[in-house]
Tab-separated table of C-alpha atoms in Angstrom:
chain	number	residue	atom	x	y	z
A	1	UNK	CA	28.242	-23.027	31.607
A	2	UNK	CA	29.736	-25.706	29.284
A	3	UNK	CA	29.050	-26.272	25.872
A	4	UNK	CA	28.929	-29.526	24.309
A	5	UNK	CA	29.874	-29.393	20.664
A	6	UNK	CA	29.925	-33.321	20.371
A	7	UNK	CA	26.544	-33.542	21.875
A	8	UNK	CA	25.154	-31.303	19.099
A	9	UNK	CA	26.749	-33.501	16.494
A	10	UNK	CA	25.685	-36.704	18.500
A	11	UNK	CA	21.984	-35.871	18.615
A	12	UNK	CA	21.542	-35.086	15.119
A	13	UNK	CA	21.148	-38.632	13.512
A	14	UNK	CA	18.883	-39.297	16.711
A	15	UNK	CA	16.614	-36.538	15.444
A	16	UNK	CA	16.776	-37.637	11.790
A	17	UNK	CA	14.859	-40.690	12.760
A	18	UNK	CA	12.063	-38.092	13.060
A	19	UNK	CA	12.337	-36.551	9.986
A	20	UNK	CA	10.428	-39.101	8.033
A	21	UNK	CA	7.525	-37.930	10.407
A	22	UNK	CA	8.009	-34.570	10.004
A	23	UNK	CA	7.914	-34.795	6.313
A	24	UNK	CA	4.986	-36.848	6.066
A	25	UNK	CA	3.320	-34.276	8.239
A	26	UNK	CA	4.368	-31.540	5.830
A	27	UNK	CA	3.690	-33.115	2.364
A	28	UNK	CA	0.143	-34.555	3.286
A	29	UNK	CA	-0.982	-31.219	4.861
A	30	UNK	CA	0.520	-29.440	2.030
A	31	UNK	CA	-1.430	-31.757	-0.396
A	32	UNK	CA	-4.733	-31.713	1.422
A	33	UNK	CA	-4.478	-28.187	2.403
A	34	UNK	CA	-3.644	-26.946	-1.247
A	35	UNK	CA	-6.730	-28.959	-2.520
A	36	UNK	CA	-8.786	-27.142	0.081
A	37	UNK	CA	-7.318	-23.890	-0.818
A	38	UNK	CA	-8.355	-24.432	-4.510
A	39	UNK	CA	-11.891	-25.462	-3.343
A	40	UNK	CA	-12.291	-22.454	-0.995
A	41	UNK	CA	-10.805	-20.064	-3.713
A	42	UNK	CA	-13.398	-21.211	-6.288
A	43	UNK	CA	-16.190	-20.740	-3.437
A	44	UNK	CA	-14.973	-17.342	-2.665
A	45	UNK	CA	-14.832	-16.075	-6.063
A	46	UNK	CA	-18.112	-17.733	-7.350
A	47	UNK	CA	-19.995	-14.688	-7.030
A	48	UNK	CA	-22.646	-16.622	-5.123
A	49	UNK	CA	-23.035	-15.225	-1.376
A	50	UNK	CA	-24.144	-18.661	0.052
A	51	UNK	CA	-20.567	-20.187	-1.049
A	52	UNK	CA	-18.568	-16.907	-0.409
A	53	UNK	CA	-19.943	-15.857	2.724
A	54	UNK	CA	-19.310	-19.332	4.499
A	55	UNK	CA	-15.629	-19.535	2.873
A	56	UNK	CA	-14.805	-15.722	4.383
A	57	UNK	CA	-16.033	-17.172	7.883
A	58	UNK	CA	-13.985	-20.028	7.632
A	59	UNK	CA	-10.745	-18.299	6.584
A	60	UNK	CA	-11.356	-15.659	9.357
A	61	UNK	CA	-11.753	-18.453	11.974
A	62	UNK	CA	-8.477	-20.340	10.682
A	63	UNK	CA	-6.383	-17.263	10.220
A	64	UNK	CA	-7.671	-15.669	13.310
A	65	UNK	CA	-6.794	-18.245	15.792
A	66	UNK	CA	-3.501	-19.921	16.934
A	67	UNK	CA	-2.589	-23.146	15.221
A	68	UNK	CA	-1.946	-24.650	18.396
A	69	UNK	CA	-5.089	-23.978	19.710
A	70	UNK	CA	-6.959	-25.528	16.724
A	71	UNK	CA	-4.457	-28.599	17.113
A	72	UNK	CA	-5.714	-28.856	20.957
A	73	UNK	CA	-9.159	-28.373	19.730
A	74	UNK	CA	-9.263	-31.322	17.205
A	75	UNK	CA	-7.157	-33.570	19.338
A	76	UNK	CA	-8.515	-32.935	22.899
A	77	UNK	CA	-11.990	-31.591	21.774
A	78	UNK	CA	-13.733	-33.581	19.148
A	79	UNK	CA	-13.410	-37.066	20.680
A	80	UNK	CA	-15.519	-35.683	23.437
A	81	UNK	CA	-18.390	-35.427	20.757
A	82	UNK	CA	-20.643	-38.661	20.267
A	83	UNK	CA	-21.279	-37.944	16.452
A	84	UNK	CA	-17.440	-37.418	15.888
A	85	UNK	CA	-16.657	-40.917	17.419
A	86	UNK	CA	-19.584	-42.507	15.364
A	87	UNK	CA	-18.492	-40.947	12.112
A	88	UNK	CA	-16.249	-42.410	9.383
A	89	UNK	CA	-13.605	-39.866	10.231
A	90	UNK	CA	-12.992	-41.442	13.739
A	91	UNK	CA	-10.317	-43.542	12.777
A	92	UNK	CA	-8.336	-40.665	11.524
A	93	UNK	CA	-9.086	-38.272	14.303
A	94	UNK	CA	-8.579	-41.211	16.999
A	95	UNK	CA	-4.687	-41.104	15.861
A	96	UNK	CA	-2.567	-37.944	16.902
A	97	UNK	CA	-1.037	-38.244	13.536
A	98	UNK	CA	-4.437	-38.029	11.801
A	99	UNK	CA	-5.392	-34.914	14.172
A	100	UNK	CA	-2.273	-33.105	13.261
A	101	UNK	CA	-2.525	-33.432	9.594
A	102	UNK	CA	-6.270	-32.445	9.608
A	103	UNK	CA	-5.395	-29.327	11.778
A	104	UNK	CA	-2.487	-28.458	9.692
A	105	UNK	CA	-4.356	-28.690	6.335
A	106	UNK	CA	-7.328	-26.825	7.650
A	107	UNK	CA	-5.201	-24.316	8.783
A	108	UNK	CA	-2.848	-23.943	5.560
A	109	UNK	CA	-5.880	-24.295	3.259
A	110	UNK	CA	-7.109	-20.967	4.854
A	111	UNK	CA	-3.811	-19.246	4.156
A	112	UNK	CA	-3.191	-20.527	0.944
A	113	UNK	CA	-6.662	-19.940	-0.698
A	114	UNK	CA	-5.878	-16.197	0.120
A	115	UNK	CA	-2.597	-16.393	-1.463
A	116	UNK	CA	-4.232	-17.876	-4.570
A	117	UNK	CA	-6.966	-15.244	-4.656
A	118	UNK	CA	-4.231	-12.571	-4.681
A	119	UNK	CA	-3.002	-14.281	-7.504
A	120	UNK	CA	-6.147	-14.456	-9.346
A	121	UNK	CA	-6.853	-10.656	-8.689
A	122	UNK	CA	-3.303	-10.081	-10.106
A	123	UNK	CA	-4.310	-11.343	-13.522
A	124	UNK	CA	-4.591	-8.438	-16.063
A	125	UNK	CA	-8.397	-8.108	-16.892
A	126	UNK	CA	-7.556	-7.407	-20.472
A	127	UNK	CA	-6.377	-10.941	-20.725
A	128	UNK	CA	-9.743	-12.576	-19.669
A	129	UNK	CA	-11.553	-9.999	-21.942
A	130	UNK	CA	-9.313	-11.382	-24.869
A	131	UNK	CA	-10.439	-14.752	-23.870
A	132	UNK	CA	-13.832	-13.769	-23.770
A	133	UNK	CA	-13.706	-12.020	-27.239
A	134	UNK	CA	-12.290	-14.974	-28.767
A	135	UNK	CA	-15.235	-17.104	-27.493
A	136	UNK	CA	-13.868	-19.135	-24.667
A	137	UNK	CA	-16.427	-19.953	-21.881
A	138	UNK	CA	-15.866	-18.716	-18.217
A	139	UNK	CA	-14.452	-22.304	-17.228
A	140	UNK	CA	-11.984	-22.470	-20.064
A	141	UNK	CA	-10.887	-18.779	-19.286
A	142	UNK	CA	-10.052	-19.707	-15.809
A	143	UNK	CA	-8.259	-23.083	-16.621
A	144	UNK	CA	-6.214	-21.969	-19.696
A	145	UNK	CA	-5.847	-18.297	-18.821
A	146	UNK	CA	-6.427	-17.201	-15.143
A	147	UNK	CA	-4.978	-20.263	-13.488
A	148	UNK	CA	-1.632	-20.468	-15.016
A	149	UNK	CA	-0.816	-16.868	-14.589
A	150	UNK	CA	-2.265	-16.723	-11.137
A	151	UNK	CA	0.042	-19.759	-10.053
A	152	UNK	CA	2.866	-17.965	-11.251
A	153	UNK	CA	1.937	-14.773	-9.148
A	154	UNK	CA	1.046	-16.781	-6.207
A	155	UNK	CA	4.548	-18.747	-6.046
A	156	UNK	CA	6.559	-16.461	-3.816
A	157	UNK	CA	3.819	-16.228	-1.245
A	158	UNK	CA	3.211	-19.918	-1.452
A	159	UNK	CA	6.670	-20.994	-0.779
A	160	UNK	CA	6.753	-18.606	2.084
A	161	UNK	CA	3.679	-20.847	3.306
A	162	UNK	CA	5.118	-23.964	2.611
A	163	UNK	CA	8.435	-22.834	5.095
A	164	UNK	CA	5.822	-21.716	7.536
A	165	UNK	CA	4.006	-24.822	7.586
A	166	UNK	CA	7.308	-26.956	7.737
A	167	UNK	CA	7.780	-25.145	11.036
A	168	UNK	CA	4.112	-25.728	11.998
A	169	UNK	CA	4.763	-29.367	12.010
A	170	UNK	CA	6.943	-29.091	15.078
A	171	UNK	CA	3.732	-28.439	16.999
A	172	UNK	CA	2.468	-32.109	16.275
A	173	UNK	CA	5.008	-32.911	19.322
A	174	UNK	CA	2.640	-31.317	21.673
A	175	UNK	CA	0.031	-34.210	20.824
A	176	UNK	CA	2.409	-36.967	21.596
A	177	UNK	CA	4.100	-37.333	18.031
A	178	UNK	CA	7.600	-38.137	17.690
A	179	UNK	CA	8.508	-35.983	14.849
A	180	UNK	CA	11.986	-34.156	14.977
A	181	UNK	CA	11.012	-32.016	17.596
A	182	UNK	CA	9.263	-34.595	19.422
A	183	UNK	CA	12.488	-36.524	19.741
A	184	UNK	CA	14.455	-33.617	20.600
A	185	UNK	CA	12.442	-32.845	23.672
A	186	UNK	CA	12.505	-36.436	24.615
A	187	UNK	CA	16.291	-36.329	24.452
A	188	UNK	CA	16.455	-32.822	26.484
A	189	UNK	CA	14.240	-34.650	28.847
A	190	UNK	CA	16.979	-37.511	29.324
A	191	UNK	CA	20.231	-35.326	28.974
A	192	UNK	CA	19.072	-31.843	30.478
A	193	UNK	CA	20.933	-30.247	27.644
A	194	UNK	CA	18.440	-27.981	25.909
A	195	UNK	CA	20.783	-25.757	24.120
A	196	UNK	CA	22.746	-28.420	22.416
A	197	UNK	CA	19.868	-30.195	21.339
A	198	UNK	CA	17.633	-27.470	20.079
A	199	UNK	CA	20.543	-25.835	18.161
A	200	UNK	CA	20.923	-29.353	16.401
A	201	UNK	CA	17.325	-29.290	15.750
A	202	UNK	CA	17.620	-25.699	14.438
A	203	UNK	CA	20.358	-27.036	12.071
A	204	UNK	CA	17.994	-29.646	10.552
A	205	UNK	CA	15.021	-27.222	10.089
A	206	UNK	CA	17.388	-24.807	8.335
A	207	UNK	CA	18.604	-27.331	6.039
A	208	UNK	CA	14.938	-28.252	5.357
A	209	UNK	CA	14.057	-24.548	4.549
A	210	UNK	CA	17.214	-24.292	2.409
A	211	UNK	CA	15.728	-26.976	0.256
A	212	UNK	CA	12.451	-25.571	0.379
A	213	UNK	CA	13.650	-22.247	-0.962
A	214	UNK	CA	15.939	-23.990	-3.472
A	215	UNK	CA	13.064	-25.815	-5.014
A	216	UNK	CA	10.623	-23.151	-5.164
A	217	UNK	CA	13.450	-20.705	-6.860
A	218	UNK	CA	13.662	-23.583	-9.543
A	219	UNK	CA	10.090	-23.698	-10.193
A	220	UNK	CA	9.906	-20.011	-10.439
A	221	UNK	CA	12.606	-19.868	-12.925
A	222	UNK	CA	11.155	-22.309	-14.861
A	223	UNK	CA	7.655	-20.435	-14.755
A	224	UNK	CA	9.125	-17.312	-15.584
A	225	UNK	CA	10.692	-18.346	-19.156
A	226	UNK	CA	8.171	-16.186	-20.942
A	227	UNK	CA	8.994	-13.164	-18.921
A	228	UNK	CA	12.612	-13.305	-19.738
A	229	UNK	CA	13.227	-11.349	-23.020
A	230	UNK	CA	15.684	-11.699	-25.773
A	231	UNK	CA	18.250	-9.028	-24.433
B	1	UNK	CA	-34.306	-15.418	-34.989
B	2	UNK	CA	-32.777	-14.637	-38.303
B	3	UNK	CA	-32.733	-10.941	-39.536
B	4	UNK	CA	-34.940	-10.467	-42.640
B	5	UNK	CA	-32.404	-7.813	-44.021
B	6	UNK	CA	-29.234	-9.979	-44.404
B	7	UNK	CA	-27.096	-6.979	-45.650
B	8	UNK	CA	-27.205	-5.882	-41.989
B	9	UNK	CA	-24.498	-7.840	-40.229
B	10	UNK	CA	-24.616	-5.576	-37.151
B	11	UNK	CA	-27.718	-3.514	-36.086
B	12	UNK	CA	-27.758	-1.154	-32.942
B	13	UNK	CA	-31.283	0.277	-32.237
B	14	UNK	CA	-31.516	2.945	-29.464
B	15	UNK	CA	-28.694	1.667	-27.509
B	16	UNK	CA	-27.957	3.251	-24.009
B	17	UNK	CA	-25.433	2.051	-21.734
B	18	UNK	CA	-25.136	3.580	-17.904
B	19	UNK	CA	-22.147	3.029	-15.589
B	20	UNK	CA	-23.768	3.651	-12.426
B	21	UNK	CA	-25.250	7.343	-12.902
B	22	UNK	CA	-22.921	8.158	-15.744
B	23	UNK	CA	-24.397	7.423	-19.294
B	24	UNK	CA	-21.655	6.488	-21.565
B	25	UNK	CA	-23.737	5.715	-24.527
B	26	UNK	CA	-26.964	7.665	-25.451
B	27	UNK	CA	-29.562	6.392	-27.880
B	28	UNK	CA	-27.171	4.847	-30.374
B	29	UNK	CA	-28.540	3.576	-33.624
B	30	UNK	CA	-26.091	2.271	-36.053
B	31	UNK	CA	-26.296	-0.558	-39.156
B	32	UNK	CA	-23.292	-2.114	-40.554
B	33	UNK	CA	-23.448	-3.864	-43.828
B	34	UNK	CA	-21.311	-6.898	-44.786
B	35	UNK	CA	-17.917	-5.546	-46.107
B	36	UNK	CA	-18.621	-2.311	-44.604
B	37	UNK	CA	-15.451	-0.386	-43.094
B	38	UNK	CA	-16.449	2.092	-40.266
B	39	UNK	CA	-14.100	4.341	-38.477
B	40	UNK	CA	-15.073	5.723	-34.974
B	41	UNK	CA	-13.400	8.743	-33.743
B	42	UNK	CA	-13.964	11.368	-31.326
B	43	UNK	CA	-12.633	12.782	-27.983
B	44	UNK	CA	-11.476	10.502	-25.001
B	45	UNK	CA	-14.274	9.480	-23.066
B	46	UNK	CA	-16.823	10.092	-25.914
B	47	UNK	CA	-18.092	6.436	-25.810
B	48	UNK	CA	-16.178	5.027	-28.722
B	49	UNK	CA	-14.740	2.153	-26.883
B	50	UNK	CA	-18.010	1.319	-24.937
B	51	UNK	CA	-19.691	1.179	-28.334
B	52	UNK	CA	-17.772	-1.521	-29.854
B	53	UNK	CA	-17.438	-3.311	-26.432
B	54	UNK	CA	-21.025	-3.612	-26.276
B	55	UNK	CA	-21.057	-5.196	-29.876
B	56	UNK	CA	-19.308	-8.356	-28.529
B	57	UNK	CA	-20.808	-8.086	-24.770
B	58	UNK	CA	-17.546	-7.038	-23.072
B	59	UNK	CA	-20.054	-4.368	-21.764
B	60	UNK	CA	-23.777	-5.196	-21.227
B	61	UNK	CA	-25.704	-2.335	-22.922
B	62	UNK	CA	-28.795	-1.072	-20.630
B	63	UNK	CA	-31.411	-0.391	-23.006
B	64	UNK	CA	-32.087	-1.047	-26.810
B	65	UNK	CA	-31.255	-3.762	-29.340
B	66	UNK	CA	-27.963	-5.164	-30.714
B	67	UNK	CA	-28.232	-7.881	-33.246
B	68	UNK	CA	-25.047	-9.454	-34.919
B	69	UNK	CA	-25.769	-11.674	-37.771
B	70	UNK	CA	-29.175	-12.098	-36.686
B	71	UNK	CA	-28.391	-13.151	-33.126
B	72	UNK	CA	-29.893	-10.681	-30.926
B	73	UNK	CA	-27.680	-10.023	-27.812
B	74	UNK	CA	-29.631	-11.061	-24.505
B	75	UNK	CA	-28.401	-12.172	-21.020
B	76	UNK	CA	-28.618	-15.768	-22.677
B	77	UNK	CA	-25.139	-17.251	-22.757
B	78	UNK	CA	-25.898	-18.997	-25.980
B	79	UNK	CA	-26.564	-15.779	-27.657
B	80	UNK	CA	-23.358	-14.367	-26.541
B	81	UNK	CA	-21.273	-17.340	-27.372
B	82	UNK	CA	-22.994	-17.114	-30.930
B	83	UNK	CA	-22.101	-13.478	-31.314
B	84	UNK	CA	-18.596	-13.792	-29.865
B	85	UNK	CA	-17.712	-16.757	-32.396
B	86	UNK	CA	-18.429	-14.347	-35.434
B	87	UNK	CA	-16.723	-11.208	-33.850
B	88	UNK	CA	-12.986	-10.810	-33.624
B	89	UNK	CA	-11.433	-8.087	-31.671
B	90	UNK	CA	-8.180	-6.160	-31.328
B	91	UNK	CA	-7.207	-4.431	-28.260
B	92	UNK	CA	-5.197	-1.181	-27.619
B	93	UNK	CA	-2.630	-3.234	-25.249
B	94	UNK	CA	-2.768	-6.418	-27.211
B	95	UNK	CA	-3.622	-8.618	-24.362
B	96	UNK	CA	-1.842	-11.537	-25.711
B	97	UNK	CA	-1.419	-14.474	-23.267
B	98	UNK	CA	1.997	-13.947	-21.726
B	99	UNK	CA	2.439	-17.581	-20.502
B	100	UNK	CA	1.934	-18.975	-24.073
B	101	UNK	CA	4.147	-18.781	-27.258
B	102	UNK	CA	3.211	-16.906	-30.153
B	103	UNK	CA	1.589	-19.901	-31.986
B	104	UNK	CA	-0.120	-21.382	-28.632
B	105	UNK	CA	-1.915	-17.837	-28.347
B	106	UNK	CA	-3.080	-18.495	-31.966
B	107	UNK	CA	-4.189	-22.123	-31.447
B	108	UNK	CA	-5.954	-21.928	-28.113
B	109	UNK	CA	-9.323	-20.630	-29.104
B	110	UNK	CA	-9.642	-22.909	-32.182
B	111	UNK	CA	-8.902	-25.860	-30.274
B	112	UNK	CA	-11.160	-24.962	-27.258
B	113	UNK	CA	-14.145	-23.350	-29.036
B	114	UNK	CA	-14.188	-24.569	-32.505
B	115	UNK	CA	-12.803	-28.129	-31.516
B	116	UNK	CA	-10.208	-27.823	-34.228
B	117	UNK	CA	-7.659	-30.599	-34.341
B	118	UNK	CA	-3.980	-29.645	-33.239
B	119	UNK	CA	-2.715	-30.030	-36.785
B	120	UNK	CA	-5.653	-28.016	-38.170
B	121	UNK	CA	-5.359	-25.302	-35.488
B	122	UNK	CA	-1.457	-25.201	-36.285
B	123	UNK	CA	-1.698	-24.869	-40.085
B	124	UNK	CA	-4.344	-22.112	-39.549
B	125	UNK	CA	-2.084	-20.344	-37.151
B	126	UNK	CA	0.760	-20.519	-39.445
B	127	UNK	CA	-1.348	-19.185	-42.474
B	128	UNK	CA	-2.332	-16.141	-40.583
B	129	UNK	CA	1.132	-15.690	-39.138
B	130	UNK	CA	2.393	-15.490	-42.737
B	131	UNK	CA	-0.543	-13.092	-43.678
B	132	UNK	CA	0.928	-10.639	-40.749
B	133	UNK	CA	4.229	-11.235	-41.844
B	134	UNK	CA	5.794	-12.801	-38.875
B	135	UNK	CA	5.916	-16.573	-39.183
B	136	UNK	CA	9.475	-16.860	-37.977
B	137	UNK	CA	8.232	-15.445	-34.440
B	138	UNK	CA	5.765	-18.523	-33.733
B	139	UNK	CA	7.713	-20.041	-31.051
B	140	UNK	CA	8.629	-16.856	-29.084
B	141	UNK	CA	6.876	-15.365	-26.062
B	142	UNK	CA	4.862	-12.256	-26.510
B	143	UNK	CA	7.319	-10.308	-24.425
B	144	UNK	CA	9.952	-11.128	-26.907
B	145	UNK	CA	8.368	-9.245	-29.636
B	146	UNK	CA	8.021	-5.461	-30.352
B	147	UNK	CA	4.860	-3.816	-29.780
B	148	UNK	CA	3.953	-3.671	-33.375
B	149	UNK	CA	4.804	-7.528	-33.830
B	150	UNK	CA	2.730	-8.223	-30.882
B	151	UNK	CA	-0.277	-6.290	-32.110
B	152	UNK	CA	0.025	-8.159	-35.608
B	153	UNK	CA	0.030	-11.233	-33.520
B	154	UNK	CA	-3.183	-10.139	-31.799
B	155	UNK	CA	-4.704	-9.534	-35.316
B	156	UNK	CA	-3.799	-13.245	-36.223
B	157	UNK	CA	-5.281	-14.635	-33.282
B	158	UNK	CA	-8.658	-12.941	-33.896
B	159	UNK	CA	-8.558	-13.924	-37.553
B	160	UNK	CA	-7.976	-17.800	-36.810
B	161	UNK	CA	-11.722	-17.710	-35.536
B	162	UNK	CA	-12.705	-16.821	-38.919
B	163	UNK	CA	-14.587	-13.981	-37.812
B	164	UNK	CA	-17.341	-12.257	-39.897
B	165	UNK	CA	-16.672	-8.764	-38.376
B	166	UNK	CA	-13.572	-7.457	-36.664
B	167	UNK	CA	-13.512	-4.737	-34.127
B	168	UNK	CA	-10.297	-2.682	-33.621
B	169	UNK	CA	-10.185	-0.467	-30.173
B	170	UNK	CA	-7.533	1.978	-30.894
B	171	UNK	CA	-5.151	-0.792	-32.174
B	172	UNK	CA	-2.229	1.827	-32.426
B	173	UNK	CA	-2.557	3.996	-29.589
B	174	UNK	CA	-0.207	1.939	-27.329
B	175	UNK	CA	2.687	1.676	-30.303
B	176	UNK	CA	5.746	3.642	-30.682
B	177	UNK	CA	5.464	5.683	-34.011
B	178	UNK	CA	7.673	3.717	-36.109
B	179	UNK	CA	5.569	0.818	-35.526
B	180	UNK	CA	2.247	2.053	-36.474
B	181	UNK	CA	2.567	1.577	-40.025
B	182	UNK	CA	3.220	-2.149	-40.000
B	183	UNK	CA	-0.038	-2.385	-38.132
B	184	UNK	CA	-2.201	-0.310	-40.249
B	185	UNK	CA	-0.747	-1.971	-43.273
B	186	UNK	CA	-2.069	-5.239	-42.228
B	187	UNK	CA	-5.452	-3.590	-41.352
B	188	UNK	CA	-5.594	-2.000	-44.719
B	189	UNK	CA	-4.883	-5.553	-46.404
B	190	UNK	CA	-7.802	-6.901	-44.573
B	191	UNK	CA	-10.051	-4.363	-45.368
B	192	UNK	CA	-9.075	-4.862	-49.195
B	193	UNK	CA	-9.931	-8.487	-48.701
B	194	UNK	CA	-13.433	-7.388	-47.750
B	195	UNK	CA	-13.429	-7.947	-43.810
B	196	UNK	CA	-16.258	-5.986	-42.261
B	197	UNK	CA	-14.537	-3.897	-39.716
B	198	UNK	CA	-15.330	-1.254	-37.005
B	199	UNK	CA	-12.152	0.956	-36.149
B	200	UNK	CA	-11.830	3.017	-33.273
B	201	UNK	CA	-8.632	5.155	-34.233
B	202	UNK	CA	-7.108	8.633	-34.356
B	203	UNK	CA	-5.150	7.671	-37.478
B	204	UNK	CA	-7.050	9.868	-39.894
B	205	UNK	CA	-4.822	8.934	-42.817
B	206	UNK	CA	-6.019	5.304	-42.296
B	207	UNK	CA	-9.640	6.414	-42.057
B	208	UNK	CA	-9.437	8.611	-45.344
B	209	UNK	CA	-8.234	5.694	-47.212
B	210	UNK	CA	-10.121	2.709	-45.791
B	211	UNK	CA	-13.292	3.830	-44.345
B	212	UNK	CA	-16.617	3.660	-46.058
B	213	UNK	CA	-18.190	5.663	-43.255
B	214	UNK	CA	-16.867	7.791	-40.637
B	215	UNK	CA	-18.622	8.328	-37.062
B	216	UNK	CA	-17.908	10.988	-34.885
B	217	UNK	CA	-18.878	10.506	-31.142
B	218	UNK	CA	-19.044	13.121	-28.321
B	219	UNK	CA	-20.502	12.848	-24.861
B	220	UNK	CA	-21.954	9.129	-25.682
B	221	UNK	CA	-23.885	10.297	-28.853
B	222	UNK	CA	-23.163	9.562	-32.243
B	223	UNK	CA	-22.770	13.359	-33.522
B	224	UNK	CA	-22.191	12.916	-37.217
B	225	UNK	CA	-22.009	10.072	-39.659
B	226	UNK	CA	-20.695	10.427	-43.378
B	227	UNK	CA	-18.311	9.192	-45.990
B	228	UNK	CA	-14.715	10.334	-45.504
B	229	UNK	CA	-14.603	12.959	-48.295
B	230	UNK	CA	-17.821	14.765	-47.007
B	231	UNK	CA	-16.700	14.113	-43.447
B	232	UNK	CA	-13.362	15.661	-43.693
B	233	UNK	CA	-14.072	18.424	-46.278
B	234	UNK	CA	-17.587	19.471	-45.144
B	235	UNK	CA	-18.210	18.747	-41.442
B	236	UNK	CA	-21.519	20.044	-40.376
B	237	UNK	CA	-21.436	19.975	-36.541
B	238	UNK	CA	-19.230	22.534	-34.743
B	239	UNK	CA	-18.300	19.549	-32.559
B	240	UNK	CA	-16.979	17.701	-35.127
B	241	UNK	CA	-15.238	20.950	-36.901
B	242	UNK	CA	-13.663	21.579	-33.514
B	243	UNK	CA	-12.401	17.937	-33.329
B	244	UNK	CA	-10.966	17.714	-36.674
B	245	UNK	CA	-9.139	21.098	-36.193
B	246	UNK	CA	-7.525	19.812	-32.985
B	247	UNK	CA	-6.612	16.494	-34.400
B	248	UNK	CA	-5.365	17.609	-37.919
B	249	UNK	CA	-3.306	20.609	-37.094
B	250	UNK	CA	-0.132	19.638	-35.267
């Protein structure tokens, strides 16, 4: 079998034309998913069953089914329903890009809310008690004590999820989107050279992952200043 | 609801506390006057911490009545807030906010609860840091301080809210021996300035020199309550005698 190194190098710039779409999918889904995660977290820890039970069901469904299936249901399934086509969300759900963002956001929101919950549970109870003893309200305790510490505790798992989301964006290529993976599949169809093309694609994803890892490493270091001792 | 007897700053009447089946406090009655210093001692698991944690509602009492400076503790958040504004607390494990510098630990509650301006809160924080003799540590994080320094910061943090009463829950139990005296010195100063204090501690030397009244608890009950001289010289209950013998002979 021949292996064309030149083809690997040639196809990288072509696939990079899709990096804009990949990054848009990543950042939009991350932003919306994280916002959703915070809402889900607050509902989950509210102590009210009519808020926490639906949240648990939601998380169970979105963590318990393949994201590819979720994308298909949103892209192929929802447009069959009349009320979806009549709703204000139709302009978003009509487009494959909108569907991909919605699916990725809903999915990552479920995971990230559980990551944040782990962070909240990791905050020493003595600290919120100290806040209570000082007269801080429940809301103030959450905003000024629990949340900052929980965010720091959640960062390693959160960065893991961002990397995972970055790779999940490739699934958008299954609903016609020309992200990097979508372009790669097109080139493969033209050249019949799957090894070379997909290896180039891997290289790009690896570089992206490296950037994400380093960014979170930097943020973690900054947020850990208080843990570093003098010695 | 103001209490007619203004001397009483804390009043507990027939207070019970259950954790599930387990009864941590049994029919506790205690009144504390303004400026009075009470030291609570007793074997571990006797309910000392639960007692003082009920006073600022970190634990909810099951039966009976607790009144702090005229505010009766009910499940009404307003009453709880009113009580917590008057009561400062120092914990065994310091519980400083690890993500904030020392000065910000001190400024947080005055800004949020008392609506102090930044400069008011800062001035107050520096004043109390000087009083506990560590103003030079203002910009450090808690993890950069020794245990004794952290506990002194915790005392200063509680004082920044100008409490009428200070509760101390075994404030020196987590400290290395050489750091105990620096914390006790600060507490002694506070007592001499007339602060009303309830202190759970095993430091009997401190108790002897500072306490107006000693409270001995066992099995969730107040077994004996007396002035320190009588308490140490002529304990009446056998349980007190046994406890004192165990704690004083080593």
